[in-house]
XYZ file of C-alpha atoms in Angstrom:
583
model
C 79.161 281.741 -47.346
C 81.839 281.222 -49.576
C 83.873 283.755 -52.250
C 80.230 285.403 -52.652
C 80.092 287.206 -56.148
C 77.509 289.944 -56.841
C 74.075 288.660 -56.156
C 71.705 288.781 -59.556
C 68.718 288.960 -59.931
C 66.330 290.942 -56.717
C 63.106 293.219 -56.991
C 65.380 296.026 -54.849
C 67.829 295.756 -57.790
C 68.485 298.800 -59.478
C 68.230 299.395 -63.381
C 70.890 299.610 -65.499
C 71.079 302.687 -67.464
C 71.027 302.370 -71.807
C 74.424 303.141 -72.261
C 75.715 300.321 -70.201
C 73.028 298.009 -71.602
C 74.158 299.008 -74.733
C 77.677 298.213 -73.951
C 77.161 295.062 -72.311
C 74.600 294.382 -75.615
C 78.200 294.945 -77.562
C 80.107 293.078 -75.493
C 78.042 289.468 -75.861
C 77.220 290.282 -79.805
C 81.198 290.413 -79.803
C 81.393 287.208 -78.511
C 78.673 285.897 -80.503
C 81.236 286.448 -83.654
C 83.829 284.656 -81.490
C 82.008 281.618 -81.010
C 81.746 281.320 -84.488
C 85.687 282.151 -84.694
C 86.209 279.340 -82.276
C 84.319 276.920 -83.892
C 86.198 277.448 -87.202
C 89.668 276.760 -85.745
C 91.624 274.292 -85.584
C 92.833 272.128 -82.942
C 96.747 272.443 -83.448
C 95.394 276.202 -84.386
C 93.723 276.013 -80.144
C 97.563 274.902 -79.057
C 99.026 278.299 -81.148
C 96.678 280.912 -79.589
C 96.597 279.076 -75.657
C 100.485 279.349 -75.973
C 100.383 282.288 -76.825
C 98.533 283.107 -73.537
C 101.194 281.632 -71.532
C 103.609 283.666 -72.759
C 101.172 286.609 -71.894
C 100.544 285.384 -68.178
C 104.462 284.575 -67.957
C 105.019 287.699 -68.775
C 102.204 289.815 -66.235
C 104.964 290.556 -63.323
C 102.401 292.969 -61.434
C 99.747 289.991 -61.117
C 100.643 288.860 -57.745
C 102.238 292.180 -56.177
C 98.725 293.610 -57.260
C 96.547 290.721 -55.317
C 98.528 290.879 -52.375
C 98.578 294.878 -52.098
C 94.870 294.122 -52.631
C 94.892 291.982 -49.107
C 96.614 294.813 -47.250
C 99.941 292.106 -48.033
C 103.176 294.795 -47.768
C 106.220 293.746 -50.085
C 107.530 292.063 -47.149
C 104.743 290.568 -45.750
C 105.575 286.675 -45.060
C 102.441 285.301 -46.715
C 102.157 287.284 -49.297
C 103.861 284.228 -51.385
C 100.159 282.845 -51.572
C 99.250 285.386 -54.267
C 101.849 283.448 -56.503
C 100.908 280.347 -55.687
C 96.953 280.734 -56.221
C 97.579 283.399 -59.054
C 99.735 283.111 -61.794
C 101.487 279.552 -60.583
C 98.016 278.457 -61.120
C 97.101 279.833 -64.355
C 100.547 279.029 -65.725
C 100.224 275.365 -64.660
C 96.641 275.082 -66.222
C 97.758 276.577 -69.481
C 100.363 274.154 -69.294
C 98.120 270.944 -69.102
C 95.775 272.353 -71.723
C 98.380 272.707 -74.508
C 99.346 268.894 -73.803
C 95.525 267.534 -73.703
C 94.680 269.656 -76.821
C 98.276 269.033 -78.865
C 97.525 265.254 -78.030
C 94.118 265.204 -79.722
C 95.536 266.965 -82.228
C 98.258 264.580 -83.147
C 95.280 261.721 -83.139
C 96.205 260.470 -79.690
C 93.980 259.904 -76.302
C 95.149 262.518 -73.500
C 95.046 259.620 -71.473
C 97.400 257.264 -73.330
C 100.398 256.319 -71.079
C 98.648 257.032 -67.709
C 97.359 254.902 -65.186
C 93.907 253.627 -65.010
C 93.087 251.229 -62.447
C 90.124 250.514 -59.883
C 89.107 252.673 -57.503
C 87.342 251.211 -53.927
C 83.136 250.259 -55.299
C 84.492 249.239 -58.521
C 84.974 252.832 -59.328
C 87.752 253.668 -62.132
C 90.801 255.966 -60.582
C 92.796 257.664 -62.959
C 96.422 258.963 -61.826
C 96.183 262.187 -63.049
C 99.253 263.504 -61.184
C 102.362 263.668 -61.004
C 102.512 263.549 -65.489
C 106.195 265.237 -65.868
C 108.958 265.054 -64.384
C 109.733 268.390 -62.518
C 106.668 267.431 -60.775
C 107.591 263.999 -59.389
C 110.941 266.358 -58.480
C 109.384 269.207 -56.516
C 106.609 267.880 -55.323
C 107.872 264.584 -54.234
C 105.607 262.308 -52.272
C 102.481 263.905 -53.642
C 99.616 262.186 -55.541
C 96.632 262.951 -57.084
C 93.806 260.609 -58.852
C 90.693 261.220 -60.269
C 87.733 258.378 -59.538
C 84.551 258.474 -61.821
C 81.752 257.495 -61.147
C 80.334 253.862 -60.450
C 79.778 252.735 -63.568
C 82.568 253.961 -65.424
C 85.304 251.362 -66.448
C 88.783 251.604 -68.012
C 88.027 251.060 -71.380
C 85.221 253.320 -71.592
C 86.866 256.632 -69.954
C 89.430 257.220 -72.568
C 86.781 257.424 -75.856
C 85.348 260.176 -73.728
C 88.425 262.079 -72.617
C 88.455 265.293 -74.192
C 85.103 266.349 -74.012
C 83.780 269.569 -76.381
C 87.110 269.066 -77.856
C 86.457 266.147 -79.861
C 83.737 268.466 -81.554
C 85.462 271.256 -81.924
C 83.448 272.847 -84.639
C 80.204 272.576 -82.315
C 79.595 275.625 -80.535
C 78.436 276.148 -76.839
C 77.787 279.737 -77.296
C 78.585 282.841 -74.953
C 78.774 281.727 -71.124
C 78.550 283.914 -68.087
C 81.303 283.058 -65.909
C 80.757 285.535 -62.412
C 84.260 285.352 -60.970
C 84.978 284.503 -57.114
C 86.170 287.402 -55.046
C 88.700 286.159 -53.040
C 91.485 284.164 -55.183
C 92.633 285.993 -58.398
C 93.038 282.754 -60.743
C 89.479 281.354 -60.079
C 87.755 283.615 -62.672
C 90.461 282.937 -65.383
C 90.165 279.078 -64.724
C 86.396 279.402 -64.984
C 86.498 280.946 -68.467
C 89.631 278.505 -69.705
C 86.801 275.747 -68.612
C 84.250 277.695 -70.766
C 85.798 277.653 -73.801
C 88.012 274.359 -73.748
C 85.359 271.790 -71.822
C 82.118 273.393 -73.390
C 83.063 274.987 -76.359
C 81.616 278.274 -75.044
C 83.301 281.625 -75.686
C 82.844 283.744 -71.975
C 81.867 287.330 -70.771
C 83.228 287.631 -67.453
C 81.983 289.748 -64.811
C 84.669 290.751 -62.156
C 83.348 290.315 -58.688
C 84.408 294.196 -57.420
C 87.167 293.102 -54.227
C 89.233 292.450 -57.472
C 88.608 295.790 -59.703
C 92.523 295.923 -59.437
C 93.093 293.358 -61.407
C 91.202 293.504 -64.143
C 93.505 295.945 -65.715
C 96.362 292.145 -65.267
C 93.439 290.185 -66.466
C 92.971 292.434 -70.129
C 96.921 292.134 -70.610
C 97.888 289.008 -69.471
C 94.410 286.958 -71.822
C 94.867 289.607 -74.454
C 95.149 286.405 -77.028
C 91.949 285.755 -76.181
C 90.245 288.827 -75.899
C 91.668 290.013 -79.787
C 89.506 287.594 -81.303
C 86.514 287.842 -79.375
C 86.656 284.501 -77.311
C 87.180 286.539 -74.176
C 85.497 290.399 -73.089
C 85.210 291.397 -69.487
C 83.539 293.790 -67.391
C 82.734 295.217 -64.180
C 79.695 295.887 -62.367
C 77.646 295.027 -59.388
C 74.140 293.228 -58.524
C 72.448 295.530 -61.652
C 75.655 294.329 -64.119
C 74.597 290.378 -62.742
C 71.008 290.628 -62.533
C 70.944 291.963 -66.578
C 73.166 289.641 -67.098
C 71.972 286.528 -65.727
C 68.695 287.430 -67.595
C 70.051 287.669 -70.979
C 69.041 286.075 -73.271
C 71.731 285.591 -75.543
C 74.052 283.902 -73.036
C 73.503 279.797 -73.285
C 75.253 279.277 -69.622
C 76.010 280.497 -65.930
C 78.857 279.369 -64.210
C 78.889 281.088 -60.922
C 81.748 280.736 -57.534
C 80.033 282.259 -54.921
C 77.233 280.898 -52.063
C 74.526 279.482 -51.737
C 72.702 283.039 -51.145
C 73.944 284.351 -54.266
C 73.534 281.246 -56.571
C 69.949 281.286 -55.198
C 69.271 284.802 -55.443
C 69.959 284.320 -59.261
C 68.218 280.771 -59.778
C 65.205 281.870 -58.136
C 65.251 285.612 -57.055
C 64.633 286.690 -53.617
C 61.660 287.742 -50.726
C 58.717 286.447 -51.516
C 58.243 286.200 -55.140
C 61.349 283.727 -54.594
C 59.246 281.807 -51.535
C 56.788 280.936 -54.461
C 58.500 280.332 -57.450
C 60.239 277.245 -55.417
C 57.037 276.208 -54.245
C 55.770 276.327 -57.464
C 59.413 274.904 -58.853
C 59.124 278.001 -61.497
C 62.798 279.252 -61.426
C 63.685 282.926 -62.480
C 67.053 281.907 -64.318
C 65.702 280.116 -67.748
C 69.231 278.587 -68.712
C 71.487 276.090 -67.247
C 73.768 276.998 -64.587
C 76.663 275.658 -62.881
C 78.394 276.652 -60.018
C 81.163 276.261 -56.836
C 79.708 276.899 -53.207
C 82.282 276.353 -50.553
C 81.215 274.577 -47.545
C 82.201 273.396 -43.907
C 84.887 271.349 -44.586
C 86.490 268.717 -41.938
C 89.920 268.073 -41.052
C 89.678 264.721 -39.798
C 92.445 263.605 -37.533
C 93.229 260.042 -36.795
C 94.319 259.449 -33.906
C 98.261 257.257 -33.443
C 101.298 257.406 -32.208
C 102.672 260.720 -33.133
C 106.295 261.859 -32.602
C 106.404 265.658 -30.722
C 107.700 266.797 -34.473
C 104.482 264.754 -35.738
C 102.460 267.113 -33.353
C 103.525 270.369 -34.261
C 103.704 269.591 -38.008
C 100.516 268.390 -37.797
C 98.795 271.667 -36.288
C 101.167 274.212 -38.752
C 99.213 271.932 -41.164
C 95.964 272.836 -39.542
C 96.109 276.172 -38.775
C 97.509 276.958 -42.955
C 93.760 274.900 -43.694
C 91.905 277.355 -42.224
C 94.269 280.868 -41.910
C 95.496 280.982 -45.472
C 94.445 284.095 -47.096
C 93.177 284.968 -43.757
C 90.612 282.022 -43.946
C 89.014 283.595 -46.996
C 88.567 280.191 -49.075
C 85.358 278.349 -50.295
C 87.974 275.272 -49.314
C 89.974 276.564 -45.601
C 89.229 273.728 -43.359
C 86.956 274.888 -40.831
C 85.938 271.605 -38.610
C 88.779 269.502 -36.936
C 87.201 265.854 -35.794
C 89.578 264.130 -33.298
C 89.163 261.382 -31.368
C 87.985 261.736 -27.402
C 89.953 258.234 -27.068
C 93.161 259.244 -28.184
C 95.781 259.200 -25.616
C 97.626 262.020 -27.353
C 94.546 264.500 -27.884
C 95.637 266.719 -25.653
C 99.065 267.261 -26.936
C 97.927 267.773 -30.140
C 95.340 270.391 -29.383
C 97.462 272.195 -27.582
C 99.807 272.154 -30.172
C 97.513 273.397 -32.329
C 96.808 276.828 -30.320
C 100.315 277.149 -30.465
C 100.243 277.049 -33.870
C 97.064 278.838 -34.774
C 97.749 281.541 -32.257
C 101.892 281.781 -33.966
C 100.789 282.339 -37.361
C 101.897 285.363 -38.555
C 99.162 287.965 -38.504
C 97.014 289.394 -41.592
C 93.929 291.732 -42.393
C 90.577 290.455 -42.758
C 90.201 291.950 -45.485
C 87.314 290.242 -46.936
C 84.100 291.866 -46.954
C 81.816 290.436 -44.231
C 84.552 288.950 -42.873
C 84.163 290.254 -39.396
C 80.096 290.662 -38.926
C 80.817 286.614 -39.382
C 83.328 286.394 -37.279
C 80.864 288.417 -34.566
C 78.496 285.356 -35.485
C 81.150 282.869 -33.763
C 81.321 285.123 -31.127
C 78.397 285.192 -29.916
C 77.589 281.397 -30.574
C 80.708 280.372 -28.431
C 81.260 283.508 -26.465
C 83.674 280.773 -24.850
C 85.890 280.536 -27.571
C 89.501 281.738 -27.670
C 90.197 284.506 -29.132
C 93.510 284.455 -30.216
C 94.547 287.712 -32.150
C 93.049 288.305 -35.357
C 91.404 284.782 -35.505
C 89.199 282.315 -33.328
C 89.517 278.664 -31.977
C 85.942 277.343 -31.270
C 86.874 273.583 -29.195
C 83.385 272.175 -28.609
C 82.870 270.641 -25.365
C 80.663 267.872 -24.009
C 77.988 270.634 -23.135
C 78.157 272.617 -26.170
C 76.037 273.168 -29.343
C 78.005 272.761 -32.037
C 75.220 273.319 -34.754
C 76.043 276.958 -35.763
C 79.993 275.820 -36.246
C 78.041 272.700 -38.977
C 76.119 274.624 -40.766
C 78.044 278.153 -40.907
C 80.549 278.849 -43.453
C 82.321 281.654 -41.533
C 84.933 282.266 -44.475
C 86.907 284.403 -42.168
C 89.249 282.571 -39.340
C 87.753 280.720 -36.901
C 88.122 277.614 -36.377
C 86.586 274.596 -34.736
C 87.270 271.604 -32.740
C 84.939 268.780 -31.763
C 85.154 264.734 -30.788
C 83.889 261.664 -31.267
C 84.589 258.867 -29.443
C 86.653 255.312 -30.914
C 90.378 254.680 -31.747
C 91.142 252.396 -35.553
C 88.123 251.881 -37.735
C 85.596 252.501 -35.048
C 86.862 256.734 -34.770
C 86.822 256.799 -38.389
C 83.773 255.463 -39.694
C 82.654 257.607 -36.784
C 84.664 260.871 -38.673
C 83.041 260.051 -41.937
C 79.775 259.746 -40.798
C 79.781 263.229 -38.619
C 81.374 264.479 -41.370
C 79.028 263.086 -44.192
C 75.630 263.872 -42.001
C 76.542 267.284 -39.824
C 78.500 269.254 -41.821
C 76.942 271.407 -44.257
C 78.373 271.148 -48.227
C 80.443 268.784 -50.104
C 83.355 270.133 -51.395
C 86.424 269.612 -50.088
C 87.071 266.755 -46.744
C 91.130 266.801 -45.278
C 92.120 263.300 -43.505
C 95.585 263.436 -41.462
C 97.048 259.784 -40.820
C 100.036 258.496 -39.782
C 101.532 255.972 -41.665
C 101.853 253.013 -39.426
C 97.809 253.420 -38.322
C 97.384 254.047 -42.442
C 98.801 250.087 -43.037
C 97.301 248.397 -39.868
C 93.481 249.714 -40.820
C 94.070 248.263 -44.631
C 91.176 247.941 -46.172
C 89.281 249.865 -43.942
C 90.748 252.690 -44.909
C 89.974 252.591 -48.667
C 86.075 252.068 -47.386
C 86.270 255.161 -45.252
C 87.932 257.016 -48.335
C 85.392 255.397 -50.508
C 82.648 256.422 -48.064
C 83.311 260.252 -47.750
C 80.599 262.444 -50.129
C 83.014 265.206 -51.185
C 83.970 266.384 -54.742
C 87.632 267.075 -53.125
C 89.617 264.924 -50.304
C 93.050 265.491 -49.688
C 95.095 262.382 -47.323
C 97.919 264.108 -45.669
C 97.677 267.117 -47.906
C 95.007 269.853 -48.162
C 92.451 270.084 -50.581
C 93.865 273.546 -52.269
C 96.450 271.487 -53.518
C 93.647 269.566 -55.811
C 92.836 273.567 -56.653
C 96.501 274.538 -58.249
C 97.100 271.103 -59.746
C 95.138 270.920 -62.589
C 94.368 267.666 -64.015
C 92.302 267.773 -60.976
C 88.662 268.042 -61.192
C 87.457 271.135 -58.992
C 84.098 270.824 -57.382
C 80.910 269.441 -55.098
C 80.125 265.706 -55.098
C 77.872 264.824 -57.994
C 73.798 264.834 -56.662
C 73.086 268.742 -55.808
C 70.082 270.097 -57.837
C 69.547 273.854 -58.209
C 66.783 273.127 -55.387
C 69.304 271.883 -53.374
C 72.515 273.663 -54.414
C 74.807 272.615 -51.689
C 78.431 273.173 -52.580
C 77.474 273.325 -56.329
C 76.514 271.855 -59.615
C 79.271 270.892 -62.256
C 83.184 271.015 -62.162
C 85.977 272.533 -63.218
C 89.636 272.959 -63.640
C 89.947 269.182 -65.528
C 92.813 270.125 -67.650
C 92.284 266.158 -69.122
C 88.849 266.653 -69.716
C 87.947 263.724 -68.221
C 83.838 262.762 -68.348
C 82.021 261.655 -65.146
C 84.201 262.218 -62.913
C 82.746 262.035 -59.427
C 85.823 263.329 -56.756
C 89.589 263.992 -56.876
C 91.983 262.225 -54.051
C 95.226 263.752 -53.070
C 97.828 261.967 -51.218
C 100.812 263.846 -49.439
C 103.680 262.419 -46.954
C 102.988 262.347 -43.524
C 106.449 263.677 -42.778
C 108.391 265.830 -44.092
C 112.228 266.225 -45.029
C 114.150 265.076 -43.618
C 111.720 262.964 -41.660
C 110.629 261.503 -44.524
C 113.842 259.378 -44.948
C 112.860 255.715 -44.941
C 114.953 255.088 -41.861
C 112.762 257.195 -39.569
C 109.281 257.101 -41.516
C 107.523 254.499 -40.760
C 106.261 253.573 -44.774
C 105.616 256.754 -45.012
C 106.093 258.503 -48.551
C 109.078 260.210 -48.917
C 109.000 264.290 -50.025
C 112.203 266.703 -50.620
C 109.913 269.263 -49.203
C 111.621 269.997 -45.066
C 108.228 272.370 -45.281
C 105.631 273.344 -47.809
C 105.824 276.642 -49.101
C 101.890 277.809 -48.844
C 102.204 276.136 -44.859
C 101.675 279.966 -42.862
C 104.198 278.911 -41.144
C 106.985 278.479 -43.316
C 110.117 281.645 -42.618
C 110.837 281.519 -47.122
C 107.403 280.380 -47.809
C 107.534 283.555 -50.046
C 110.433 283.571 -51.791
C 109.326 279.925 -52.645
C 106.282 280.224 -53.665
C 107.910 283.272 -56.435
C 110.723 281.498 -57.258
C 108.568 278.169 -58.445
C 106.296 280.556 -59.574
C 108.539 282.287 -62.192
C 110.489 278.682 -62.799
C 106.701 277.722 -64.405
C 107.045 280.686 -66.213
C 110.543 281.158 -67.847
C 112.390 278.225 -66.709
C 115.885 278.557 -65.558
C 117.926 276.062 -63.599
C 120.033 278.842 -61.720
C 116.690 280.409 -60.730
C 115.306 277.381 -59.551
C 118.521 276.300 -57.255
C 118.030 279.225 -55.118
C 114.375 278.632 -54.851
C 115.114 275.057 -53.857
C 118.123 275.978 -51.469
C 115.107 278.477 -49.663
C 112.874 275.963 -49.601
C 115.175 273.993 -47.150
C 115.796 276.761 -44.990
C 111.804 276.592 -44.671
């Protein structure tokens, strides 16, 4: 299960009252009028509107504080910085990137002008989509991002397609329904942006009940979209979701949630749903896109690591699982290690320490405690470390539950496959592709020397991973907060077998026919990222990224970076960088 939204139609869903139906119908009517307004706007006018949205988001001082409080994090909690980066920071970055793309189109230039486009393994076309600004090159040095397009798309074919619906701004996509995620506060907003900008659809956003406290903030921050009828925001439970997904005046549904939620929307529930599936008669009569999570792998490629490497990367893995208490669709869940790695026991010990020592925080997402119990029942010998579970699969253990259940809670598993070098990497890729549920994101940790030895074989392995987002020496969540990257499951899912979802979001360059995004980061932090000690690895100025759960100054740095993104200011940035050096 992932960031579940309110389930849609079922045989037990209560009917809405007449007054509630009238309220929702009025909102949809407003959005139909708004669709005409949007179609009449020039690209330059749309840029002006997005700049107004940016100003109102930048003024939303209480966004991160409200989100942290809703998750049980007080003003002194060391992990409260998560709500700055995954909330207003992500939204501001997306607005900046969309403004740049639309400005280029308005000026008659291509969104990809000046951006490197070359070939990726397998004859694919690759767009070097991050970093694109000087400040990102400096603050996030060592991190790069590529968007790989589907096989068959050439570099010359990528350019004329960039821009999607903004190439035909007067063609309306109608009114879409966004069923908002319940775990990360930027997701509903970013999904609304994509409806509007990639598809020319105005949007009715139904907020997940877990985010009701954010509704007043959303309405203030997005007021420039609400005023002209481009957006309406509503609360509600299953009965509202059921009414809206079946509404004849809504052209499209987008949901961030679980596959169970998706199936309830598309097929219904109970015996009737089984019959509809068998007869291929979906209950939903309109197109649907979805981001649904999965069981994400963390592949640890064996090499010769220093003690500092073992400690740092163990904290990296702990972060992938424990950020937001594991209530993330992209939380790493299964660590794939080599049973033949000479340092395997050392890394396991470092991982236990990092996992146990991370700050405690509430398990707040509905249903998470019951899923923790499922993991405990399946693995009674697992290590219970405070409020979290570490499952180390031995040779005689059955890993099926770990491989097929997205716990969406602080449950981390460790499995082993044989081999070293390319033999291990091939086995690990096969394990991830064939045994783990979903295709949303995969993470891979490899030291520079080992990657160099693998050469072209390493690139072939990356191409073989069937995931929509891949992070090499990073966490795929970095791709989530990077607006010019894309977000969604690997292509090929259908309503009958939805996997990690259908379609993509974010994608601020508005690229067509996307296959995946690939993030690359530094294996070692500053100062060990200096060339004299880094063994050919990537240089970074970050001693420890602020999103690490072990970062001592993560809260201050995350807030400082968000305020700099919002308002600029050299003095504030220098204070933030000073805090980062104490991480």
